[in-house]
Structure formats: C-alpha cells, structure tokens
XYZ file of C-alpha atoms in Angstrom:
432
model
C 41.350 -0.699 -8.901
C 42.469 -3.691 -10.935
C 39.459 -4.620 -13.068
C 40.669 -8.219 -13.330
C 40.777 -8.711 -9.555
C 38.110 -10.931 -7.943
C 35.785 -8.204 -6.648
C 35.316 -6.273 -9.945
C 34.844 -9.577 -11.762
C 32.201 -10.593 -9.216
C 30.381 -7.270 -9.696
C 30.566 -7.705 -13.460
C 29.107 -11.192 -13.152
C 26.197 -9.909 -11.042
C 25.413 -7.101 -13.500
C 25.792 -9.397 -16.502
C 23.530 -12.087 -15.065
C 20.918 -9.462 -14.132
C 20.942 -8.054 -17.658
C 20.354 -11.569 -18.969
C 17.187 -11.765 -16.894
C 18.494 -13.844 -13.985
C 16.708 -12.878 -10.713
C 18.878 -10.532 -8.666
C 19.124 -12.983 -5.739
C 20.478 -15.730 -7.986
C 22.794 -13.230 -9.722
C 24.301 -12.169 -6.377
C 24.848 -15.792 -5.394
C 26.531 -16.498 -8.749
C 28.820 -13.456 -8.520
C 29.689 -14.184 -4.886
C 30.547 -17.833 -5.612
C 32.827 -16.602 -8.408
C 34.554 -14.258 -5.952
C 35.078 -17.012 -3.378
C 36.462 -19.308 -6.078
C 38.891 -16.700 -7.439
C 40.074 -15.827 -3.933
C 40.583 -19.492 -3.099
C 38.367 -19.169 -0.023
C 36.642 -22.124 1.616
C 33.039 -22.022 0.408
C 31.952 -24.486 3.072
C 33.285 -22.226 5.839
C 31.519 -19.224 4.299
C 28.238 -21.146 4.072
C 28.582 -22.290 7.693
C 29.098 -18.720 8.914
C 26.052 -17.503 7.007
C 23.776 -20.326 8.154
C 24.862 -19.876 11.767
C 24.520 -16.096 11.545
C 21.793 -13.830 10.219
C 20.104 -16.491 8.092
C 19.247 -18.476 11.224
C 17.345 -15.525 12.737
C 13.787 -16.367 13.796
C 12.821 -12.874 12.627
C 13.015 -14.167 9.055
C 10.011 -16.393 9.750
C 7.896 -13.263 10.261
C 8.171 -12.417 6.561
C 6.250 -15.424 5.109
C 3.709 -15.138 7.913
C 3.034 -11.468 7.137
C 2.813 -12.330 3.442
C 0.295 -15.110 4.189
C -1.818 -12.765 6.327
C -1.763 -10.195 3.508
C -2.782 -12.778 0.895
C -5.722 -13.954 3.006
C -6.919 -10.436 3.794
C -6.768 -9.442 0.120
C -9.030 -12.264 -1.006
C -12.763 -12.780 -1.068
C -15.129 -9.961 -0.173
C -12.728 -8.176 2.211
C -11.343 -5.911 -0.512
C -14.813 -4.694 -1.555
C -15.923 -4.023 2.018
C -12.791 -2.032 2.846
C -13.159 0.051 -0.334
C -16.773 0.804 0.603
C -15.564 1.908 4.028
C -12.923 4.203 2.492
C -15.509 5.691 0.127
C -17.864 6.354 3.021
C -15.135 8.265 4.876
C -13.575 10.467 2.165
C -15.620 9.939 -1.013
C -17.740 13.026 -0.245
C -14.733 15.397 -0.445
C -13.419 17.125 -3.621
C -11.692 14.513 -5.757
C -13.575 11.856 -3.797
C -12.487 8.722 -5.644
C -8.895 9.983 -5.800
C -9.044 10.547 -2.024
C -10.326 6.976 -1.666
C -7.267 5.768 -3.601
C -4.946 7.271 -0.985
C -7.002 6.185 2.027
C -7.247 2.611 0.768
C -3.435 2.500 0.611
C -3.343 3.474 4.289
C -6.026 0.941 5.209
C -4.516 -1.847 3.095
C -1.090 -1.321 4.710
C -1.985 -4.145 7.093
C -2.687 -6.406 4.118
C 0.528 -5.982 2.183
C 4.079 -5.009 3.071
C 4.984 -4.458 -0.578
C 4.414 -1.358 -2.716
C 4.539 -3.431 -5.893
C 1.897 -5.810 -4.527
C -0.324 -2.857 -3.579
C -0.025 -1.373 -7.067
C -0.713 -4.719 -8.743
C -3.709 -5.462 -6.522
C -5.790 -2.644 -5.069
C -3.935 -0.063 -7.207
C -5.020 -1.790 -10.403
C -8.598 -1.971 -9.132
C -8.582 1.752 -8.275
C -7.209 2.507 -11.755
C -10.240 0.808 -13.292
C -12.695 2.516 -10.937
C -11.253 6.013 -11.464
C -11.238 5.822 -15.281
C -14.704 4.293 -15.551
C -16.981 6.764 -17.308
C -13.946 9.011 -18.034
C -14.188 10.599 -14.579
C -10.385 10.829 -14.346
C -7.750 10.658 -17.054
C -5.856 7.335 -17.235
C -2.494 9.038 -16.660
C -3.676 10.818 -13.478
C -5.229 7.633 -12.106
C -2.037 5.691 -12.903
C 0.210 8.316 -11.296
C -1.952 8.407 -8.164
C -2.082 4.610 -7.898
C 1.720 4.529 -8.152
C 2.457 7.210 -5.538
C -0.212 6.020 -3.090
C 1.223 2.494 -3.209
C 4.404 3.646 -1.466
C 2.479 4.442 1.732
C 1.717 0.841 2.743
C 5.308 -0.415 3.224
C 6.030 2.438 5.670
C 3.110 1.521 7.937
C 3.046 -1.718 9.993
C 3.420 -4.543 9.195
C 6.203 -3.494 6.836
C 8.398 -6.086 5.122
C 11.101 -3.464 4.335
C 11.273 -2.564 8.040
C 11.486 -6.267 8.949
C 14.467 -6.593 6.589
C 16.068 -3.473 8.088
C 15.597 -4.921 11.579
C 17.323 -8.072 10.340
C 20.467 -6.285 9.106
C 20.634 -3.645 11.859
C 19.600 -5.546 14.983
C 17.005 -2.838 15.736
C 13.745 -3.694 17.515
C 11.090 -4.505 14.936
C 8.363 -3.333 17.313
C 9.825 0.156 17.672
C 10.467 0.327 13.922
C 6.839 -0.552 13.197
C 5.453 2.129 15.475
C 8.025 4.670 14.238
C 6.684 4.263 10.723
C 3.123 5.232 11.678
C 3.429 9.037 11.737
C 5.654 9.306 8.610
C 3.289 6.982 6.727
C 0.241 9.014 7.753
C 2.109 12.218 6.860
C 2.770 10.865 3.370
C -0.917 10.058 2.943
C -1.953 13.469 4.300
C 0.208 15.499 1.890
C -1.094 13.455 -1.035
C -4.697 14.042 0.006
C -4.119 17.786 0.424
C -2.615 17.921 -3.067
C -5.615 16.030 -4.471
C -7.982 18.504 -2.784
C -6.063 21.411 -4.401
C -6.021 19.723 -7.822
C -9.722 18.897 -7.514
C -10.529 22.588 -7.073
C -8.438 23.556 -10.110
C -9.536 20.724 -12.418
C -13.138 20.282 -11.248
C -12.753 16.609 -10.363
C -16.120 14.866 -10.012
C -17.784 14.432 -6.635
C -18.906 10.994 -5.490
C -22.410 10.368 -4.119
C -22.431 10.851 -0.362
C -22.960 7.757 1.744
C -25.958 8.466 4.004
C -25.063 8.750 7.680
C -27.571 6.012 8.499
C -25.459 3.585 6.420
C -22.176 4.432 8.169
C -22.622 1.988 11.103
C -23.337 -0.880 8.692
C -20.367 -0.074 6.408
C -18.062 0.307 9.413
C -19.322 -2.905 11.011
C -18.630 -4.874 7.824
C -15.051 -3.562 7.597
C -14.278 -3.498 11.334
C -12.826 -7.027 11.731
C -10.358 -6.422 8.892
C -9.439 -2.976 10.261
C -8.541 -4.602 13.580
C -5.635 -6.604 12.115
C -2.946 -3.931 12.769
C -4.417 -3.358 16.230
C -4.077 -7.068 17.038
C -0.537 -7.122 15.631
C 0.726 -4.058 17.498
C -1.128 -5.099 20.639
C 0.717 -8.445 20.661
C 4.045 -6.696 20.102
C 3.783 -3.973 22.740
C 1.992 -5.971 25.415
C 4.991 -8.302 25.536
C 2.732 -11.315 25.011
C 4.546 -12.406 21.846
C 7.823 -12.006 20.017
C 7.712 -10.303 16.571
C 7.688 -13.686 14.841
C 4.894 -14.974 17.073
C 2.959 -11.744 16.444
C 3.222 -12.428 12.706
C 1.814 -15.910 13.335
C -1.059 -14.443 15.367
C -1.762 -11.957 12.538
C -1.908 -14.795 9.983
C -4.170 -16.876 12.246
C -6.453 -13.888 12.901
C -6.684 -13.184 9.165
C -7.633 -16.806 8.486
C -10.241 -17.000 11.259
C -12.118 -13.815 10.352
C -11.895 -14.581 6.627
C -13.428 -18.037 7.079
C -15.994 -17.208 9.761
C -17.034 -13.655 8.816
C -16.097 -13.158 5.162
C -16.862 -16.711 3.966
C -13.440 -17.433 2.463
C -13.619 -20.568 0.342
C -11.011 -23.280 0.824
C -10.120 -23.072 -2.872
C -9.316 -19.376 -2.335
C -7.280 -20.261 0.751
C -5.276 -22.758 -1.303
C -4.557 -20.004 -3.837
C -3.452 -17.746 -0.959
C -1.017 -20.417 0.223
C 0.436 -20.792 -3.274
C 0.781 -17.033 -3.831
C 2.385 -16.430 -0.436
C 4.732 -19.398 -0.923
C 5.917 -18.028 -4.283
C 6.529 -14.555 -2.859
C 8.234 -15.952 0.262
C 10.597 -18.086 -1.813
C 11.394 -15.085 -4.015
C 12.225 -12.907 -1.004
C 14.113 -15.779 0.656
C 16.371 -16.206 -2.372
C 16.955 -12.449 -2.436
C 17.935 -12.488 1.240
C 20.246 -15.449 0.659
C 21.938 -13.720 -2.267
C 22.305 -10.467 -0.344
C 23.831 -12.203 2.685
C 26.379 -14.021 0.528
C 27.267 -10.781 -1.246
C 27.526 -8.970 2.107
C 30.057 -11.647 3.096
C 32.038 -10.684 0.012
C 31.765 -6.978 0.829
C 32.958 -7.614 4.374
C 35.866 -9.713 3.089
C 36.897 -6.738 0.938
C 36.691 -4.509 4.040
C 34.431 -2.096 2.149
C 32.300 -0.929 5.136
C 35.398 0.115 7.093
C 36.946 1.780 4.037
C 33.745 3.694 3.278
C 33.465 4.740 6.919
C 36.994 6.188 6.785
C 36.196 8.081 3.576
C 32.993 9.548 5.020
C 34.774 10.431 8.262
C 37.378 12.264 6.200
C 34.619 14.400 4.673
C 33.837 15.673 8.186
C 30.074 15.486 7.590
C 27.561 16.504 10.221
C 24.753 14.035 10.985
C 22.366 16.131 8.866
C 24.901 16.354 6.035
C 25.357 12.570 6.113
C 21.587 12.023 6.013
C 21.256 14.363 3.026
C 23.969 12.369 1.225
C 22.191 9.112 2.109
C 18.871 10.549 0.855
C 20.395 11.389 -2.513
C 22.064 7.981 -2.801
C 18.952 5.999 -1.861
C 16.620 8.028 -4.094
C 18.892 7.342 -7.060
C 19.316 3.657 -6.225
C 15.581 3.300 -5.551
C 14.888 4.374 -9.114
C 16.963 1.466 -10.436
C 16.933 -1.344 -7.844
C 14.292 -3.300 -5.961
C 13.959 -1.992 -2.392
C 14.854 -5.236 -0.615
C 18.183 -5.369 -2.442
C 19.075 -1.862 -1.263
C 18.167 -2.668 2.346
C 20.113 -5.923 2.412
C 23.203 -4.803 0.474
C 23.615 -1.013 0.737
C 22.331 -0.168 4.225
C 24.726 -2.514 6.092
C 27.569 -0.534 4.489
C 26.105 2.807 5.636
C 25.016 1.758 9.137
C 28.453 1.915 10.839
C 28.898 5.537 9.786
C 25.367 6.431 10.860
C 25.973 4.949 14.306
C 29.357 6.682 14.590
C 27.656 10.027 13.913
C 25.105 9.362 16.638
C 22.125 8.960 14.314
C 19.359 6.966 15.969
C 19.012 3.567 14.211
C 15.187 3.673 14.320
C 15.151 7.157 12.774
C 17.711 6.065 10.178
C 15.672 2.980 9.267
C 12.470 4.945 8.694
C 14.349 7.529 6.596
C 15.951 4.772 4.518
C 12.676 2.950 3.832
C 10.883 6.224 3.032
C 13.635 7.115 0.552
C 13.537 3.698 -1.077
C 9.759 3.821 -1.449
C 9.858 7.281 -3.053
C 12.608 5.975 -5.333
C 10.082 3.511 -6.748
C 8.211 6.437 -8.338
C 11.293 8.522 -9.209
C 12.007 8.979 -12.928
C 13.385 7.695 -15.154
C 13.359 4.061 -14.015
C 11.066 3.857 -10.981
C 9.624 0.341 -10.954
C 6.134 1.487 -9.973
C 6.055 3.911 -12.893
C 6.771 1.120 -15.351
C 4.190 -1.137 -13.712
C 1.403 1.462 -13.833
C 2.389 2.509 -17.365
C 1.642 -1.057 -18.465
C -1.507 -1.359 -16.340
C -2.977 1.917 -17.629
C -1.504 1.676 -21.138
C -0.356 5.313 -21.061
C 2.913 6.837 -22.341
C 5.640 7.484 -19.776
C 5.804 11.213 -20.581
C 2.098 11.678 -19.727
C 2.488 9.616 -16.561
C 5.476 11.698 -15.424
C 3.582 14.973 -15.900
C 1.028 13.810 -13.345
C 3.655 12.313 -11.022
C 5.838 15.420 -10.509
C 3.421 17.325 -8.196
C 3.134 14.268 -5.947
C 6.917 13.848 -5.879
C 7.245 17.486 -4.777
C 4.929 17.120 -1.755
C 6.443 13.725 -0.876
C 9.913 15.315 -0.929
C 8.607 17.917 1.508
C 7.343 15.167 3.825
C 10.716 13.411 3.558
C 12.550 16.633 4.446
C 10.405 16.970 7.575
C 11.137 13.378 8.617
C 14.890 13.882 8.096
C 15.134 17.223 9.891
C 12.816 16.375 12.805
C 13.844 13.097 14.490
C 11.431 13.686 17.374
C 8.520 13.426 14.931
C 9.582 9.880 14.012
C 10.574 8.859 17.542
C 7.534 10.296 19.358
C 5.458 7.101 19.347
C 8.403 4.740 20.043
C 9.379 6.843 23.082
C 5.811 6.790 24.350
C 6.034 2.986 24.013
C 9.237 2.862 26.099
C 12.005 3.350 23.521
C 15.096 4.903 25.116
C 17.428 5.087 22.103
C-alpha cells in the first residue's frame, strides 16, 4: 500500500487528531474530509447521500429518548429505592453487598444503555458503599463495579444494540429481547463467582431485611421496575414503533418521577442538560462514523475483506471465533460505539454470506465489545474505576481476572449455542 495515497493519509489524520485529544467523531470527520479532498470527490454529493441515507433514519431519534429516560430514572430518590430493593433480594446471601452490586446493574439496565454511565453513576456509589467500614478492599470493589457495569448495555433498552440495528437493518425489538438471556447469564456467572469468593475470603454478611418489610420495599421500587416492561410491551404488542416506544419510555419515566418520586423541576432541567450533552456526543460520533464508512465503501474495503475471509474457507464458528478475538482486542482500545459503527459494517457481509443469523451476530458483537471494556491493558472501564477507587492498576487487574474468566465462559456459550440467544425472539415471532 502506498502510504502517501489518500486512504492511509486519512487514517493517519484520524489517529493523529485522536492523539491530540480531538473527540473521535470529529477526528473521523476531519480524516474523511481530507480523503474526499485528496480524491477530488464532490463533498456536497457525499453529504447528500449520507443525509438521505442512514442519518435520516427515525431509529436515531430513539437514542436521545432512551438517554433522557435514563437520566430521569437515575435522579431523585429512585436510585436509593432500587438499591434498597436489590439489598432486600440478595443482601442476605454470602458476599451480600457484592451480590447487590451485580443485581443493581441488572435492575439499572433500564436506566442506562451505557456501561461507562453505569460505572460513573451507580458503580461509583456501590464502590463507596462496599468500602465503607473496610468491609471490602477498594480494588475488589472497583473490579466488581467495572465488570458488573457491562451487563446493562446487553439488556434492553441498549444503546449499542440500537446502533447495531441502525447499521445492520435488523429489528431493534428482536435484538432487545435477544439480549435478555445473555445479559442475565452474565449476571448469574458473576454472582456465582462472588458466592465462591465469599466462602473463601469470608466476605461480610449484610443484615437481613425482615420479610414483613419486603412488600413495602417492593412497592416503593415497583413503578421504576416496570419501565422495561412498558418498553417491551409497546414494542411487541405492535402499538408503537421502536422510536415511539422510546418516547413512551421517556414519558413514563417523567410521569412516575414527578408524581411518585417527587422529582423537582430543577432536577428535571439538569436531566435535560445531561441527556442533551450525551446525545450530541453520540450524534457527532455517529456522523463521523457514517462519513468514514463512506470512505471505506469508496475504497471497496468490505468487498475486499469478504474475498480475503472467503479465501480462508472459514466455517461459521471459525469466523465467529476470529470476530471474537478482533472485537475483544479492539474493545480494549476503542469506545464501543465506534466499533459498532465502523468495524461491524465491514464484517456483516461475510457473516451474512456464512449464514450467521444477524440477531445472534449482533448480540455476540455487543457482548464482546462490553467485555473488551474491562480487558487489560487499556479497557476504558478499568481506567475509570482505577481513578474512582484510587487503586493501582496491578491490584485492580488481580481482582478482575477471575471475573474475566467466567465472563469468557458465558461468551463461549453464547457463541456456540445460537438457540440460547434466539429462544426469546422466536417465541416472539422471529423467523430468521
């Protein structure tokens, strides 16, 4: 390859801008504009194709609506009530507060589609609760908060799965329901590992919540727990489109927060600002990825890669193993949305040619990317929790490895057993 040709120069520009601290979305736009200029291509025609193509999809509107619903549900007293509910359910078991950390990630899946947001919000709170009174070491609490945060984006409503639906044309409803069992499996293997570690390390037990208090604790958390039920009910009843379901979820979150959880209007204003900032950030990333995908398509890279992979004569399982390795490595270096928007469109044609179900492939891809966030040496969640807990990376990694081992086992099951992933979608009418 000629390193002075437009495509290598565009890649160099993207990497250089990223190293200078430019957001990756802006860096991709800058590198892509350079490519179009060097190739002498009509930038207006390229912009018109993009605006009339994927970027005009109504599915994109679901992302800021899900983010708004998450911001509302994470404010006020909702967080405390849901944590009390989680403690009432699993706090009595060995490693009780650690078990609560995992369960809250499952419960809060309906309140955030982002692993980084989970770690920065409820994960940070759990870090403080677990280390209070030296009940757990800071490095164990940080490692657990990091690995449990990857569960939420696999369960509905999942922003990574929305982005995958955008680039693949797959039904967002079937993707959401396909993520349920793998997400619960990930939580289950983490909780089993905690139970085993609790026996070996004598983790402290939490005071049992009396059975007479269970109805009250459940009643206080019930409206918030109903959010995913309302969302999936709208999707699978056919009453709404995915975008309209996101709007219903945001409206439901606002109504119960104001009427039942006494959300103040000043807090609601903060929710609007926070969700607007995150939506703009994701929107710029999507814009940059779509422009760069235009460049990749112009270079005919998807077709070339498909020919190379076809020449390797890989079986569907062999291809998925190769994809797993690639995505785990990339997930340790790149933000997940970038991988979904840039890398997966290149791999999708080969996956379809090999007969791999697109819903199964999407769940595998997102699961890989999420695990990549806690994969050494550069997993983003590891760096975030290292700063939150103020612990050295070496100590954090020692506590992370056992969780990575059981999560890899769960991933292997999801890859090798498509029927496990597709069970719920098929019960809902999926025929793929």
